[in-house]
GROMACS .gro file of C-alpha atoms in nm:
model
  220
    1MET     CA    1   0.000   0.000   0.000
    2ASN     CA    2   0.147   0.336  -0.104
    3ALA     CA    3   0.149   0.648   0.114
    4PHE     CA    4  -0.145   0.802  -0.074
    5ASP     CA    5  -0.371   0.500  -0.014
    6ALA     CA    6  -0.260   0.475   0.349
    7PHE     CA    7  -0.346   0.841   0.404
    8PHE     CA    8  -0.697   0.805   0.267
    9GLN     CA    9  -0.757   0.480   0.453
   10LEU     CA   10  -0.652   0.644   0.781
   11VAL     CA   11  -0.866   0.953   0.726
   12GLY     CA   12  -1.161   0.750   0.598
   13SER     CA   13  -1.156   0.516   0.897
   14ALA     CA   14  -1.145   0.810   1.141
   15THR     CA   15  -1.433   0.981   0.960
   16LEU     CA   16  -1.649   0.668   0.984
   17GLN     CA   17  -1.569   0.644   1.355
   18THR     CA   18  -1.676   1.005   1.408
   19LEU     CA   19  -1.998   0.953   1.212
   20ALA     CA   20  -2.079   0.641   1.415
   21MET     CA   21  -2.008   0.819   1.745
   22VAL     CA   22  -2.221   1.119   1.653
   23ALA     CA   23  -2.510   0.913   1.514
   24LEU     CA   24  -2.535   0.681   1.815
   25SER     CA   25  -2.478   0.949   2.077
   26THR     CA   26  -2.741   1.169   1.909
   27THR     CA   27  -2.990   0.882   1.928
   28PHE     CA   28  -2.918   0.809   2.293
   29SER     CA   29  -2.906   1.173   2.400
   30LEU     CA   30  -3.244   1.232   2.237
   31ALA     CA   31  -3.383   0.925   2.413
   32LEU     CA   32  -3.260   1.065   2.746
   33GLY     CA   33  -3.319   1.436   2.690
   34PHE     CA   34  -3.651   1.436   2.505
   35PRO     CA   35  -3.871   1.308   2.790
   36LEU     CA   36  -3.673   1.517   3.038
   37GLY     CA   37  -3.735   1.831   2.831
   38ILE     CA   38  -4.108   1.756   2.810
   39LEU     CA   39  -4.117   1.703   3.186
   40LEU     CA   40  -3.935   2.032   3.247
   41CYS     CA   41  -4.189   2.215   3.031
   42VAL     CA   42  -4.510   2.064   3.165
   43THR     CA   43  -4.405   2.083   3.533
   44ASP     CA   44  -4.301   2.447   3.507
   45PRO     CA   45  -4.514   2.681   3.724
   46THR     CA   46  -4.664   2.814   3.401
   47GLY     CA   47  -4.692   2.469   3.241
   48ILE     CA   48  -4.995   2.250   3.181
   49ALA     CA   49  -4.923   2.035   3.490
   50PRO     CA   50  -4.738   2.261   3.739
   51ARG     CA   51  -4.512   2.080   3.985
   52PRO     CA   52  -4.276   2.352   4.111
   53ALA     CA   53  -4.079   2.128   4.349
   54LEU     CA   54  -4.018   1.857   4.089
   55ASN     CA   55  -3.935   2.119   3.828
   56GLN     CA   56  -3.675   2.279   4.054
   57VAL     CA   57  -3.505   1.945   4.121
   58LEU     CA   58  -3.495   1.851   3.752
   59SER     CA   59  -3.375   2.197   3.657
   60ARG     CA   60  -3.089   2.183   3.909
   61VAL     CA   61  -2.979   1.840   3.785
   62VAL     CA   62  -2.978   1.960   3.425
   63ASN     CA   63  -2.784   2.275   3.516
   64VAL     CA   64  -2.521   2.077   3.708
   65LEU     CA   65  -2.466   1.834   3.422
   66ARG     CA   66  -2.447   2.117   3.169
   67SER     CA   67  -2.188   2.304   3.375
   68PHE     CA   68  -1.928   2.025   3.351
   69PRO     CA   69  -1.662   2.071   3.081
   70PHE     CA   70  -1.686   1.772   2.849
   71ILE     CA   71  -1.330   1.651   2.902
   72ILE     CA   72  -1.381   1.640   3.280
   73LEU     CA   73  -1.721   1.473   3.243
   74MET     CA   74  -1.573   1.211   3.014
   75ILE     CA   75  -1.303   1.127   3.270
   76LEU     CA   76  -1.562   1.106   3.548
   77LEU     CA   77  -1.772   0.870   3.336
   78PHE     CA   78  -1.486   0.631   3.260
   79PRO     CA   79  -1.618   0.381   3.519
   80LEU     CA   80  -1.969   0.396   3.369
   81SER     CA   81  -1.831   0.340   3.020
   82ARG     CA   82  -1.633   0.043   3.148
   83VAL     CA   83  -1.945  -0.107   3.306
   84ILE     CA   84  -2.166  -0.056   2.999
   85VAL     CA   85  -1.930  -0.139   2.711
   86GLY     CA   86  -1.639  -0.307   2.889
   87THR     CA   87  -1.380  -0.038   2.814
   88SER     CA   88  -1.319   0.332   2.875
   89ILE     CA   89  -1.108   0.401   2.565
   90GLY     CA   90  -1.204   0.404   2.201
   91THR     CA   91  -1.496   0.491   1.978
   92VAL     CA   92  -1.759   0.275   2.146
   93ALA     CA   93  -1.665   0.387   2.498
   94THR     CA   94  -1.690   0.754   2.395
   95ILE     CA   95  -2.060   0.716   2.306
   96VAL     CA   96  -2.152   0.693   2.676
   97PRO     CA   97  -2.009   1.030   2.790
   98LEU     CA   98  -2.117   1.193   2.463
   99SER     CA   99  -2.478   1.086   2.527
  100VAL     CA  100  -2.473   1.194   2.890
  101ALA     CA  101  -2.312   1.529   2.803
  102ALA     CA  102  -2.564   1.607   2.529
  103ALA     CA  103  -2.879   1.491   2.712
  104PRO     CA  104  -2.912   1.804   2.935
  105PHE     CA  105  -2.856   2.023   2.630
  106VAL     CA  106  -3.132   1.834   2.446
  107ALA     CA  107  -3.362   1.870   2.747
  108ARG     CA  108  -3.325   2.249   2.751
  109ILE     CA  109  -3.380   2.268   2.375
  110ILE     CA  110  -3.699   2.062   2.400
  111GLU     CA  111  -3.819   2.268   2.696
  112THR     CA  112  -3.755   2.598   2.517
  113ALA     CA  113  -3.920   2.481   2.193
  114LEU     CA  114  -4.234   2.365   2.373
  115LYS     CA  115  -4.261   2.687   2.572
  116GLU     CA  116  -4.268   2.882   2.245
  117VAL     CA  117  -4.598   2.720   2.145
  118ASP     CA  118  -4.885   2.971   2.138
  119PRO     CA  119  -5.073   2.947   2.471
  120GLY     CA  120  -5.398   3.011   2.283
  121VAL     CA  121  -5.358   2.684   2.093
  122ILE     CA  122  -5.306   2.497   2.420
  123GLN     CA  123  -5.607   2.663   2.581
  124ALA     CA  124  -5.822   2.573   2.279
  125ALA     CA  125  -5.716   2.209   2.306
  126ARG     CA  126  -5.792   2.207   2.678
  127ALA     CA  127  -6.133   2.367   2.615
  128MET     CA  128  -6.212   2.076   2.383
  129GLY     CA  129  -6.145   1.833   2.667
  130SER     CA  130  -5.796   1.715   2.569
  131ARG     CA  131  -5.590   1.546   2.838
  132ASN     CA  132  -5.240   1.668   2.921
  133SER     CA  133  -5.082   1.379   2.731
  134GLN     CA  134  -5.292   1.461   2.425
  135ILE     CA  135  -5.200   1.829   2.446
  136VAL     CA  136  -4.830   1.740   2.453
  137LEU     CA  137  -4.840   1.478   2.177
  138LYS     CA  138  -5.099   1.625   1.942
  139VAL     CA  139  -5.062   1.999   1.997
  140MET     CA  140  -4.734   2.108   2.152
  141LEU     CA  141  -4.493   1.874   1.974
  142PRO     CA  142  -4.640   1.926   1.624
  143GLU     CA  143  -4.645   2.304   1.675
  144ALA     CA  144  -4.285   2.304   1.797
  145LEU     CA  145  -4.146   2.086   1.515
  146PRO     CA  146  -3.948   2.363   1.336
  147SER     CA  147  -3.778   2.465   1.663
  148LEU     CA  148  -3.718   2.101   1.751
  149ALA     CA  149  -3.553   2.042   1.413
  150SER     CA  150  -3.323   2.339   1.471
  151GLY     CA  151  -3.247   2.211   1.820
  152VAL     CA  152  -3.155   1.864   1.698
  153THR     CA  153  -2.927   2.026   1.439
  154LEU     CA  154  -2.747   2.219   1.714
  155THR     CA  155  -2.718   1.900   1.918
  156ILE     CA  156  -2.553   1.711   1.632
  157ILE     CA  157  -2.311   1.998   1.569
  158ASN     CA  158  -2.220   2.010   1.939
  159LEU     CA  159  -2.163   1.635   1.940
  160ILE     CA  160  -1.927   1.665   1.644
  161GLY     CA  161  -1.726   1.915   1.850
  162TYR     CA  162  -1.740   1.694   2.160
  163SER     CA  163  -1.627   1.390   1.960
  164ALA     CA  164  -1.327   1.588   1.837
  165MET     CA  165  -1.237   1.686   2.195
  166ALA     CA  166  -1.271   1.323   2.303
  167GLY     CA  167  -0.976   1.243   2.078
  168ALA     CA  168  -0.750   1.417   2.331
  169ILE     CA  169  -0.803   1.126   2.573
  170GLY     CA  170  -0.826   0.831   2.336
  171GLY     CA  171  -1.180   0.874   2.212
  172GLY     CA  172  -1.107   0.778   1.853
  173GLY     CA  173  -1.239   0.946   1.540
  174LEU     CA  174  -1.114   1.261   1.370
  175GLY     CA  175  -1.006   1.427   1.695
  176ASP     CA  176  -0.785   1.134   1.784
  177LEU     CA  177  -0.649   1.132   1.428
  178ALA     CA  178  -0.563   1.502   1.440
  179ILE     CA  179  -0.388   1.473   1.777
  180ARG     CA  180  -0.220   1.133   1.762
  181TYR     CA  181  -0.123   1.120   1.396
  182GLY     CA  182  -0.125   1.488   1.305
  183TYR     CA  183   0.007   1.683   1.602
  184GLN     CA  184   0.221   1.425   1.783
  185ARG     CA  185   0.379   1.291   1.464
  186PHE     CA  186   0.415   1.633   1.299
  187ARG     CA  187   0.186   1.536   1.009
  188THR     CA  188   0.035   1.870   0.919
  189ASP     CA  189  -0.145   1.718   0.621
  190ILE     CA  190  -0.337   1.477   0.843
  191MET     CA  191  -0.426   1.749   1.091
  192ILE     CA  192  -0.554   1.976   0.815
  193ALA     CA  193  -0.754   1.691   0.659
  194ALA     CA  194  -0.920   1.612   0.994
  195VAL     CA  195  -1.012   1.977   1.054
  196VAL     CA  196  -1.147   2.023   0.701
  197ILE     CA  197  -1.367   1.713   0.730
  198ILE     CA  198  -1.505   1.832   1.066
  199LEU     CA  199  -1.586   2.171   0.913
  200VAL     CA  200  -1.756   2.006   0.615
  201LEU     CA  201  -1.963   1.783   0.844
  202VAL     CA  202  -2.078   2.085   1.044
  203GLU     CA  203  -2.171   2.276   0.728
  204VAL     CA  204  -2.364   1.981   0.583
  205ILE     CA  205  -2.556   1.924   0.906
  206GLN     CA  206  -2.636   2.293   0.944
  207PHE     CA  207  -2.754   2.319   0.584
  208ALA     CA  208  -2.974   2.009   0.613
  209GLY     CA  209  -3.117   2.121   0.948
  210SER     CA  210  -3.200   2.468   0.816
  211ARG     CA  211  -3.372   2.323   0.510
  212ILE     CA  212  -3.579   2.082   0.719
  213SER     CA  213  -3.678   2.354   0.965
  214GLY     CA  214  -3.770   2.587   0.679
  215ARG     CA  215  -3.991   2.326   0.516
  216LEU     CA  216  -4.166   2.253   0.844
  217ILE     CA  217  -4.240   2.623   0.887
  218ALA     CA  218  -4.372   2.643   0.531
  219LYS     CA  219  -4.612   2.352   0.593
  220ARG     CA  220  -4.780   2.524   0.888
   0.00000   0.00000   0.00000
């Protein structure tokens, strides 16, 4: 294998690792953060099912998790990664801290999007006898879809950045490639390639997210 083929194989493998990390961590963070965001919205003192004490507890937990720098959080979650996937280093192990780090961010995005729904629409649904679960599922979520799409786009972009930072402590992917092969081995070409691919990924995700959000707004 010549140097040119080896270069592309190395960069291609790291790109696939990053895509896998981001895709899986996005899925898991949405699974964790989506119900939490709904709960934060509906239990708010101005929500459809006010529970101020529960809301305060959930809000504090979310704020604490969001305040941790990702690198520190990843180190703290090494034991959890080892329990769940059997290792604390590598692409698969990184999915655990990525999911946990993004979940509070997702929760706040969901909460904010749902709070932007026109109160008049909610009141109309309640006047027609809709239960709280029906209001959330059939009124609030459909009305908030454009904001939710934008929020998911931001989440994916953040996770791309987190995955790159994870490379500093053996997380795999493009960040690991840039640090271990680019910086430490003085391969400027590899470092530039990793950065360019990350930038392209962010641009593609942002473009797709904006288009989806725009179409959802147009269909209202």
